[in-house]
Short mmCIF file of C-alpha atoms in Angstrom, two decimals:
data_model
loop_
_atom_site.label_atom_id
_atom_site.label_comp_id
_atom_site.label_asym_id
_atom_site.label_seq_id
_atom_site.Cartn_x
_atom_site.Cartn_y
_atom_site.Cartn_z
CA ASN A 358 164.60 141.02 231.11
CA ALA A 359 164.83 142.81 234.09
CA GLY A 360 166.98 140.34 236.59
CA VAL A 361 168.01 141.91 239.83
CA THR A 362 166.19 144.60 240.03
CA GLN A 363 167.06 147.09 243.45
CA THR A 364 164.45 150.45 244.93
CA PRO A 365 165.25 152.33 245.59
CA LYS A 366 167.72 154.07 243.43
CA PHE A 367 169.00 156.95 245.23
CA ARG A 368 168.43 157.99 248.75
CA VAL A 369 168.61 160.56 251.65
CA LEU A 370 168.34 160.06 254.95
CA LYS A 371 168.91 161.43 258.19
CA THR A 372 169.85 159.52 261.68
CA GLY A 373 167.95 158.18 263.60
CA GLN A 374 165.50 157.04 260.56
CA SER A 375 164.43 154.07 258.98
CA MET A 376 164.23 152.41 255.55
CA THR A 377 163.60 149.46 253.55
CA LEU A 378 165.66 148.32 250.67
CA LEU A 379 164.04 145.95 249.09
CA CYS A 380 164.75 143.60 246.37
CA ALA A 381 163.72 141.76 243.05
CA GLN A 382 164.96 139.75 240.96
CA ASP A 383 162.54 137.56 238.29
CA MET A 384 165.50 134.02 238.08
CA ASN A 385 163.92 132.25 239.98
CA HIS A 386 167.17 131.47 242.50
CA GLU A 387 166.91 129.85 245.92
CA TYR A 388 169.84 132.47 246.77
CA MET A 389 170.62 136.26 247.30
CA TYR A 390 172.97 138.55 249.22
CA TRP A 391 172.45 141.96 250.51
CA TYR A 392 175.81 143.87 250.16
CA ARG A 393 177.23 147.25 250.72
CA GLN A 394 180.26 148.59 248.64
CA ASP A 395 182.91 151.32 250.24
CA PRO A 396 185.98 153.32 249.46
CA GLY A 397 188.58 150.94 249.14
CA MET A 398 187.25 148.09 251.28
CA GLY A 399 185.72 145.10 248.69
CA LEU A 400 182.23 144.60 248.50
CA ARG A 401 181.02 143.26 252.00
CA LEU A 402 178.29 140.75 252.74
CA ILE A 403 175.59 142.34 255.26
CA HIS A 404 173.43 139.55 255.10
CA TYR A 405 171.72 136.57 253.21
CA SER A 406 168.92 134.09 252.18
CA VAL A 407 169.75 130.54 251.50
CA GLY A 408 165.68 130.21 250.06
CA GLU A 409 162.19 131.85 250.49
CA GLY A 410 162.31 132.17 255.20
CA THR A 411 165.08 131.63 255.49
CA THR A 412 168.66 133.82 256.55
CA ALA A 413 171.44 134.38 257.72
CA LYS A 414 174.11 136.58 259.23
CA GLY A 415 177.62 137.74 256.71
CA GLU A 416 180.48 140.02 257.28
CA VAL A 417 178.57 142.66 258.78
CA PRO A 418 175.29 142.29 260.23
CA ASP A 419 175.58 145.03 262.91
CA GLY A 420 172.33 148.08 262.26
CA TYR A 421 170.50 145.86 259.95
CA ASN A 422 167.85 143.60 259.21
CA VAL A 423 166.38 141.47 256.35
CA SER A 424 163.14 139.41 255.83
CA ARG A 425 162.85 136.61 252.54
CA LEU A 426 158.94 136.00 252.41
CA LYS A 427 158.64 135.73 248.62
CA LYS A 428 161.01 133.62 247.42
CA GLN A 429 162.08 136.39 244.35
CA ASN A 430 162.33 140.20 247.14
CA PHE A 431 165.15 140.63 249.82
CA LEU A 432 164.62 143.44 252.06
CA LEU A 433 167.02 144.22 253.84
CA GLY A 434 166.11 147.33 256.79
CA LEU A 435 167.85 149.46 258.88
CA GLU A 436 166.52 150.49 261.87
CA SER A 437 167.29 153.80 262.97
CA ALA A 438 170.47 154.78 260.70
CA ALA A 439 173.22 155.73 261.46
CA PRO A 440 176.17 158.26 259.42
CA SER A 441 179.17 155.03 259.33
CA GLN A 442 176.19 152.94 256.44
CA THR A 443 176.59 155.58 254.32
CA SER A 444 176.96 153.17 251.02
CA VAL A 445 176.01 151.45 247.53
CA TYR A 446 174.12 148.30 248.64
CA PHE A 447 173.88 145.70 246.24
CA CYS A 448 171.43 143.05 246.13
CA ALA A 449 172.73 140.06 244.42
CA SER A 450 170.95 136.96 243.09
CA SER A 451 172.61 133.32 242.38
CA SER A 452 170.53 129.09 241.33
CA GLY A 453 173.61 127.75 243.70
CA THR A 454 176.93 127.86 244.90
CA GLY A 455 180.35 126.49 243.50
CA PHE A 456 180.12 127.68 239.52
CA GLN A 457 177.18 129.44 239.73
CA PRO A 458 178.22 133.54 239.25
CA GLN A 459 176.10 135.96 241.29
CA HIS A 460 173.91 138.17 239.21
CA PHE A 461 173.98 142.14 240.97
CA GLY A 462 171.44 144.71 240.75
CA ASP A 463 172.34 148.56 240.60
CA GLY A 464 172.29 149.60 243.83
CA THR A 465 171.32 151.62 246.06
CA ARG A 466 173.02 155.30 246.93
CA LEU A 467 172.03 155.71 250.81
CA SER A 468 173.42 158.51 252.21
CA ILE A 469 172.77 159.40 255.94
CA LEU A 470 173.29 162.51 257.34
CA GLY B 304 192.78 136.44 258.53
CA GLN B 305 190.68 136.49 255.51
CA ASN B 306 192.97 138.02 252.72
CA ILE B 307 192.05 139.87 248.74
CA ASP B 308 195.35 141.34 247.51
CA GLN B 309 195.31 143.58 243.72
CA PRO B 310 196.88 146.67 242.50
CA THR B 311 194.04 149.38 243.42
CA GLU B 312 195.43 151.12 240.51
CA MET B 313 196.88 150.01 236.75
CA THR B 314 196.86 152.02 233.64
CA ALA B 315 197.43 150.77 230.02
CA THR B 316 197.09 151.46 226.29
CA GLU B 317 194.22 150.67 223.43
CA GLY B 318 195.48 147.37 221.72
CA ALA B 319 197.32 146.90 224.65
CA ILE B 320 197.74 143.80 226.94
CA VAL B 321 196.72 144.18 230.56
CA GLN B 322 197.74 141.58 234.02
CA ILE B 323 195.77 142.19 236.73
CA ASN B 324 197.08 139.62 240.16
CA CYS B 325 195.33 138.38 242.56
CA THR B 326 196.62 137.54 245.47
CA TYR B 327 194.88 135.70 248.29
CA GLN B 328 194.73 133.72 251.73
CA THR B 329 191.38 132.65 253.13
CA SER B 330 189.90 129.88 254.46
CA GLY B 331 189.20 127.61 252.59
CA PHE B 332 188.45 127.15 249.02
CA ASN B 333 186.03 126.37 246.65
CA GLY B 334 187.06 128.74 243.30
CA LEU B 335 187.85 131.91 242.45
CA PHE B 336 186.42 134.53 240.70
CA TRP B 337 186.47 137.63 237.97
CA TYR B 338 183.50 140.24 237.39
CA GLN B 339 184.22 143.73 236.14
CA GLN B 340 182.41 146.98 238.08
CA HIS B 341 182.10 150.55 235.91
CA ALA B 342 181.75 153.28 237.74
CA GLY B 343 178.54 154.17 239.30
CA GLU B 344 177.13 150.49 238.16
CA ALA B 345 176.08 146.32 239.18
CA PRO B 346 179.21 144.59 239.21
CA THR B 347 179.62 141.26 236.45
CA PHE B 348 180.83 138.00 236.16
CA LEU B 349 183.84 137.80 233.95
CA SER B 350 185.41 134.41 234.85
CA TYR B 351 185.27 131.67 237.20
CA ASN B 352 188.79 129.33 237.86
CA VAL B 353 188.70 126.16 240.32
CA LEU B 354 191.26 124.04 239.11
CA ASP B 355 194.86 125.27 237.78
CA GLY B 356 195.27 126.61 234.66
CA LEU B 357 194.04 129.67 232.19
CA GLU B 358 190.84 129.56 231.30
CA GLU B 359 190.65 131.98 227.92
CA LYS B 360 187.38 133.62 227.34
CA GLY B 361 187.49 135.30 223.79
CA ARG B 362 189.60 138.50 224.57
CA PHE B 363 189.58 137.56 229.13
CA SER B 364 192.13 135.24 230.18
CA SER B 365 192.31 134.04 233.31
CA PHE B 366 194.88 131.70 235.67
CA LEU B 367 195.16 129.83 239.08
CA SER B 368 197.54 129.13 240.97
CA ARG B 369 195.87 127.22 243.96
CA SER B 370 199.29 126.27 245.62
CA LYS B 371 200.34 130.08 245.40
CA GLY B 372 196.68 131.44 246.51
CA TYR B 373 197.71 133.32 243.25
CA SER B 374 195.43 134.51 239.87
CA TYR B 375 195.72 137.04 237.57
CA LEU B 376 193.37 138.50 234.83
CA LEU B 377 195.28 139.09 231.30
CA LEU B 378 192.82 141.40 228.88
CA LYS B 379 194.23 141.93 224.89
CA GLU B 380 193.34 144.36 222.11
CA LEU B 381 192.70 147.11 225.19
CA GLN B 382 189.34 149.12 224.35
CA MET B 383 187.95 152.25 226.12
CA LYS B 384 185.49 150.95 227.30
CA ASP B 385 187.21 147.77 229.16
CA SER B 386 188.21 151.55 231.79
CA ALA B 387 186.01 149.30 234.68
CA SER B 388 187.15 148.29 238.14
CA TYR B 389 188.17 144.89 237.62
CA LEU B 390 187.53 143.09 241.67
CA CYS B 391 189.15 139.28 242.33
CA ALA B 392 187.13 137.31 245.30
CA VAL B 393 187.62 133.77 246.32
CA MET B 394 184.95 131.94 247.52
CA ASP B 395 185.70 130.02 250.89
CA SER B 396 184.94 126.82 252.87
CA ASN B 397 181.12 128.02 254.00
CA TYR B 398 180.96 129.15 249.96
CA GLN B 399 180.93 132.99 250.70
CA LEU B 400 182.32 135.29 248.53
CA ILE B 401 186.02 137.58 250.54
CA TRP B 402 186.08 140.03 248.00
CA GLY B 403 189.87 141.70 246.80
CA ALA B 404 188.64 146.32 246.89
CA GLY B 405 189.26 145.67 242.79
CA THR B 406 191.55 147.82 240.58
CA LYS B 407 191.22 150.50 238.45
CA LEU B 408 192.12 150.15 235.16
CA ILE B 409 192.36 153.06 232.88
CA ILE B 410 192.82 153.33 229.47
CA LYS B 411 194.39 155.26 227.35
CA PRO B 412 194.33 156.26 223.98
#
């Protein structure tokens, strides 16, 4: 009954370091999403995937890369972290579009010093 | 541009009723979602409206007027556990969700 699992839950990085955030879902969902949530702003879509092996850019893709090698996993990479990327990152999945609600993981709180 | 507006914060009393409004301007419309988000937790799905009118689900109801670009979430018989942020999101013509900044609801005894 795990749903969407994100690792790690917290991380502190120094400017210029790289890291990968992992998202795993066990609901056999086709669609997966990466969002960032900043104070006073709505969730903003970074990248998304409509199926295994596919990825697409969202609203704020710069500075991030993603991969969806397996249907259940969606990875978000930061190649060279910047303080502006300090945020809470949420992964979500859904079985489709339209009336299919997105199910969210618990988030990763990332601080870039 | 695309825009979702909702009040930043609201306060209500335990046992009372509160209405949280959401207005939107988006490129296309494929439905409106309401999510609840407790502090430090993930958003969880509450309701979905795609046709005009009221959808009722227990203590929570959601209303939509597409012609006015307007929705509200109505919470009845408020409980302390309803203290949370309520997020309004519209699915646009590309089937992507455009999110409001959320309304923080504070429940007082």
